[in-house]
JSON list of C-alpha atoms in Angstrom, two decimals:
[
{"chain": "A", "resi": 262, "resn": "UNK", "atom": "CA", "xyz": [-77.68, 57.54, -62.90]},
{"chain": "A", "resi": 263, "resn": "UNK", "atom": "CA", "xyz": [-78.35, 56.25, -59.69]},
{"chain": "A", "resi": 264, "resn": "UNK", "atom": "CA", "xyz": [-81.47, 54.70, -57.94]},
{"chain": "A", "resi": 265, "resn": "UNK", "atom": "CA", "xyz": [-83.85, 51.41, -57.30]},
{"chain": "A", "resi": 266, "resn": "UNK", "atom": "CA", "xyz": [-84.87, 49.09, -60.21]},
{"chain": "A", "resi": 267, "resn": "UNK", "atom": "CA", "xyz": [-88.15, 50.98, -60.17]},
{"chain": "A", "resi": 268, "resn": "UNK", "atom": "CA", "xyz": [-90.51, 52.40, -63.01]},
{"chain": "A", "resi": 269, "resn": "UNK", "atom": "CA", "xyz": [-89.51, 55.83, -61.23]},
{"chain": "A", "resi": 270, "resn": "UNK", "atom": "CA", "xyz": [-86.08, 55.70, -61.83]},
{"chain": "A", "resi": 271, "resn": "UNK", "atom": "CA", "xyz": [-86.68, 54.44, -65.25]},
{"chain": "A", "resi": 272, "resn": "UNK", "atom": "CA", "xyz": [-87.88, 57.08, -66.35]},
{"chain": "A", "resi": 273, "resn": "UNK", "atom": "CA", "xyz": [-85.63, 59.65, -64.26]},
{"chain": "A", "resi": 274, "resn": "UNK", "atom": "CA", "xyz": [-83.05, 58.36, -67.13]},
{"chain": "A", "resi": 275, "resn": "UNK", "atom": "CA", "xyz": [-85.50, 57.76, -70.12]},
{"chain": "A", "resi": 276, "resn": "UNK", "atom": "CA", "xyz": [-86.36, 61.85, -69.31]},
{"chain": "A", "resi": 277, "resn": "UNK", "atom": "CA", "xyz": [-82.65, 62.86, -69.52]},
{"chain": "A", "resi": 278, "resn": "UNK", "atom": "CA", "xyz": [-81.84, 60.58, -72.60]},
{"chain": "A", "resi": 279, "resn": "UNK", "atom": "CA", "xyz": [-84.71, 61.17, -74.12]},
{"chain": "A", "resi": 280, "resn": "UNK", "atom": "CA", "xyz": [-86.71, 58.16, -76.66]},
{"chain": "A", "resi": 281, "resn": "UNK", "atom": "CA", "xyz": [-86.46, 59.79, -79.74]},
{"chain": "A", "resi": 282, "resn": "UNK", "atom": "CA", "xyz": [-84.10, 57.67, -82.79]},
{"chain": "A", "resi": 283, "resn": "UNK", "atom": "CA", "xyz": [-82.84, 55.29, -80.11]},
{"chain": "A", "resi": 284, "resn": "UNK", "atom": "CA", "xyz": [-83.10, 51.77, -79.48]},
{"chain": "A", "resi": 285, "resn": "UNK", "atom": "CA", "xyz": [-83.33, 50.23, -75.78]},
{"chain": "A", "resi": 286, "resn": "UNK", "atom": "CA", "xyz": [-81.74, 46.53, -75.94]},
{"chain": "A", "resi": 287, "resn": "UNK", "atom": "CA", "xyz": [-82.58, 45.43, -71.95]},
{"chain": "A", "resi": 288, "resn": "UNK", "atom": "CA", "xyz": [-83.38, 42.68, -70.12]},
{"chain": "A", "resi": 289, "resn": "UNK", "atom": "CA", "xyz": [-86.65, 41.38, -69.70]},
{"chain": "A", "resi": 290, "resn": "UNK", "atom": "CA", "xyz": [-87.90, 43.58, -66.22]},
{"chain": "A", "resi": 291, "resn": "UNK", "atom": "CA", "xyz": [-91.15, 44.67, -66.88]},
{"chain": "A", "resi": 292, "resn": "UNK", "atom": "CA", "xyz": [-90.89, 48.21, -66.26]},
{"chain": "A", "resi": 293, "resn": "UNK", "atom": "CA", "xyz": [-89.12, 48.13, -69.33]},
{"chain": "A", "resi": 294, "resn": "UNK", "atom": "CA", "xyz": [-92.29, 47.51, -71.33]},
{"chain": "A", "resi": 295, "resn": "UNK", "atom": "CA", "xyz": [-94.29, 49.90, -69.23]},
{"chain": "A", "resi": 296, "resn": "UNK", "atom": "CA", "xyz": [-92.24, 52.75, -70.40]},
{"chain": "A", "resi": 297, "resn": "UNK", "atom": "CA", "xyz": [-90.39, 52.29, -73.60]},
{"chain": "A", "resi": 298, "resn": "UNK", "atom": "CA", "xyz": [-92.61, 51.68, -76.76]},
{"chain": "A", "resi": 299, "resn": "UNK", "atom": "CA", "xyz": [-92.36, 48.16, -77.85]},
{"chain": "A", "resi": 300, "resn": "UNK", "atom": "CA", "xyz": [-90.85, 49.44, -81.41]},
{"chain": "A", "resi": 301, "resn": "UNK", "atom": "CA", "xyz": [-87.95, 51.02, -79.88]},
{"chain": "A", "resi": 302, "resn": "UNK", "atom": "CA", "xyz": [-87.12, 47.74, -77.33]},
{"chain": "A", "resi": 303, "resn": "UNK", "atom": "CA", "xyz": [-85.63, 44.59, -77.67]},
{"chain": "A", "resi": 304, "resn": "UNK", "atom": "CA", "xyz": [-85.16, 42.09, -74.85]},
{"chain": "A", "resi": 305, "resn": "UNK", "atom": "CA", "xyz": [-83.03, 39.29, -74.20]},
{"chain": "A", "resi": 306, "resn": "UNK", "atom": "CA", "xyz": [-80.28, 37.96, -72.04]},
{"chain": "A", "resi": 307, "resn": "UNK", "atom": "CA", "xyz": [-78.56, 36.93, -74.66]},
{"chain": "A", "resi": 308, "resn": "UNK", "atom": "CA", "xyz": [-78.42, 40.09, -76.22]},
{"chain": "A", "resi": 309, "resn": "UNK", "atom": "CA", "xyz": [-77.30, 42.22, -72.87]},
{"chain": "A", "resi": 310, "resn": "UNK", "atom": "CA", "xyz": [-74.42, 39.86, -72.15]},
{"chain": "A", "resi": 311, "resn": "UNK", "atom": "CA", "xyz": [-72.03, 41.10, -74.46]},
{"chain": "A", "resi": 312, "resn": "UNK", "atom": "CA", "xyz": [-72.74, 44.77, -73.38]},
{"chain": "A", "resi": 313, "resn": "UNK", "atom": "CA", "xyz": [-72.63, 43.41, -69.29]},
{"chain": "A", "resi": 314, "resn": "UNK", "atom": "CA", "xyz": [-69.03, 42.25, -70.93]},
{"chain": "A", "resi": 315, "resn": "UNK", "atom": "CA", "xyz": [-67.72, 45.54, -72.23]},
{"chain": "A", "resi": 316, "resn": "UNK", "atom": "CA", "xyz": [-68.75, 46.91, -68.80]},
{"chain": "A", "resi": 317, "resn": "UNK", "atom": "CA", "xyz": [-66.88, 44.54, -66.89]},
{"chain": "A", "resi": 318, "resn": "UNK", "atom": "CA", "xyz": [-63.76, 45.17, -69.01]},
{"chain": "A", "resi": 319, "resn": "UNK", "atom": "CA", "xyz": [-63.87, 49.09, -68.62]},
{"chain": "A", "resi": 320, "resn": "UNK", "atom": "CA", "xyz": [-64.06, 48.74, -65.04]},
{"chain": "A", "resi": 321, "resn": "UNK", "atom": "CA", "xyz": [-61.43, 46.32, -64.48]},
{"chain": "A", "resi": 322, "resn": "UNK", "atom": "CA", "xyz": [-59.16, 48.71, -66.93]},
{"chain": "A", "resi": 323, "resn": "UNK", "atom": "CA", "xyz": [-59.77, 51.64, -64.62]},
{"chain": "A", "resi": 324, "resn": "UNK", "atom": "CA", "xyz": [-59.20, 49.73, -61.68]},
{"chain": "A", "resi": 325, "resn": "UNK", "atom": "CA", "xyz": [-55.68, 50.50, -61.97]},
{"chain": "A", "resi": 326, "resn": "UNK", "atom": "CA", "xyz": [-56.45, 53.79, -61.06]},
{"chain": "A", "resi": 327, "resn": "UNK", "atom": "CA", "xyz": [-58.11, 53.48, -57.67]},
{"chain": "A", "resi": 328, "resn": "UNK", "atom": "CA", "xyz": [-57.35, 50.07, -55.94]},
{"chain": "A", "resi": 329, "resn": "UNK", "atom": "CA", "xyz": [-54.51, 47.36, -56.14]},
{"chain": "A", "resi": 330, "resn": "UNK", "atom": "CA", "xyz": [-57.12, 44.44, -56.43]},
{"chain": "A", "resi": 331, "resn": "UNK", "atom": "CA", "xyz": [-56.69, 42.44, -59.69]},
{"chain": "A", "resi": 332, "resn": "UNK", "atom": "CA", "xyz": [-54.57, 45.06, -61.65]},
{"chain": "A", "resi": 333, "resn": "UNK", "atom": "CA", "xyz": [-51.59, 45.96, -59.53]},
{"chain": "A", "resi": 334, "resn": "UNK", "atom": "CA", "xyz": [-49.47, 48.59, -61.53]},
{"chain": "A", "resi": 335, "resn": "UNK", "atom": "CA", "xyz": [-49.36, 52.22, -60.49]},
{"chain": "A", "resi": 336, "resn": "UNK", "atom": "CA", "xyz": [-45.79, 53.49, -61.37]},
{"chain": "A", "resi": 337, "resn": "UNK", "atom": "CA", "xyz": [-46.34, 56.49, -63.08]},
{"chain": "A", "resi": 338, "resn": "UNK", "atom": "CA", "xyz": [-44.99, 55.06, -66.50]},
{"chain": "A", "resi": 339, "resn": "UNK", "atom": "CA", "xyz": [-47.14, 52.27, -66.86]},
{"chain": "A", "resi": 340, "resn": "UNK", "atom": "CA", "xyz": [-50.40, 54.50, -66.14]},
{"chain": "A", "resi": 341, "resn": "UNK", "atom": "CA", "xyz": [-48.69, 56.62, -69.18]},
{"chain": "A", "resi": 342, "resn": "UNK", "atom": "CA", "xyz": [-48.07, 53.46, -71.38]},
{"chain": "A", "resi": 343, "resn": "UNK", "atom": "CA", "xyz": [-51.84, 52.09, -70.63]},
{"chain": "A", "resi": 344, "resn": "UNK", "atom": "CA", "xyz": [-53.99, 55.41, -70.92]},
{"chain": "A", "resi": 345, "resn": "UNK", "atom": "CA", "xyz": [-53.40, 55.88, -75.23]},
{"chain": "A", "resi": 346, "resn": "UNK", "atom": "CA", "xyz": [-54.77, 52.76, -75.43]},
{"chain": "A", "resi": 347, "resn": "UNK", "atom": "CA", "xyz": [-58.13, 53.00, -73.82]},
{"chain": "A", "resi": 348, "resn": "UNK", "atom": "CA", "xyz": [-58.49, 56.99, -74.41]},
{"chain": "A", "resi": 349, "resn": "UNK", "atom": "CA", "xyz": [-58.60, 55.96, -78.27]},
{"chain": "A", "resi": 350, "resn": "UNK", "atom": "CA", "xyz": [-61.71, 54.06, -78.47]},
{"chain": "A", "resi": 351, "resn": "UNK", "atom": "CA", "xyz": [-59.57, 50.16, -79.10]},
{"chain": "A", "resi": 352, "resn": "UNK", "atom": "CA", "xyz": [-61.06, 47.39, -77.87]},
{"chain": "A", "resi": 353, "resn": "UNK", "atom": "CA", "xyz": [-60.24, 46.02, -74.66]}
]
């Protein structure tokens, strides 16, 4: 979903996901706490790092589909070699 850091866009996604058996781990914007019920949100830096991490190291594995910054190889056997791996779920 697209859109501003606002309380509007917020909950634009909170509508579409829905709050029901989830758990929001975020960091500490205040909107946050204006929106999601304090039992169902957990904030801290420390705990969005590691998912800001994952992020970073899906994007840079796609990257080799679209641009030739940072991951260079496009020959049609190495996209073939590389896609098994990330299309079953191991860790990056």
């Amino acid at each position: 979903m697209l859109g501003g850091r606002d309380d509007a866009t917020c909950q634009k996604l909170l509508d579409r996901i829905g709050l029901q058996g989830k758990r929001f781990i975020t960091d500490d914007w205040p909107g946050y706490h204006r929106l999601i019920p304090a039992a169902q949100l957990t904030t801290g830096k420390h705990l969005t790092v590691p998912i800001e991490q994952d992020n970073s190291n899906i994007r840079h594995f796609l990257a080799r589909f679209r641009r030739r910054t940072k991951v260079v190889s496009k020959t049609e056997e190495m996209v073939d070699l590389n896609r098994p791996g990330f299309v079953g779920g191991s860790d990056l």
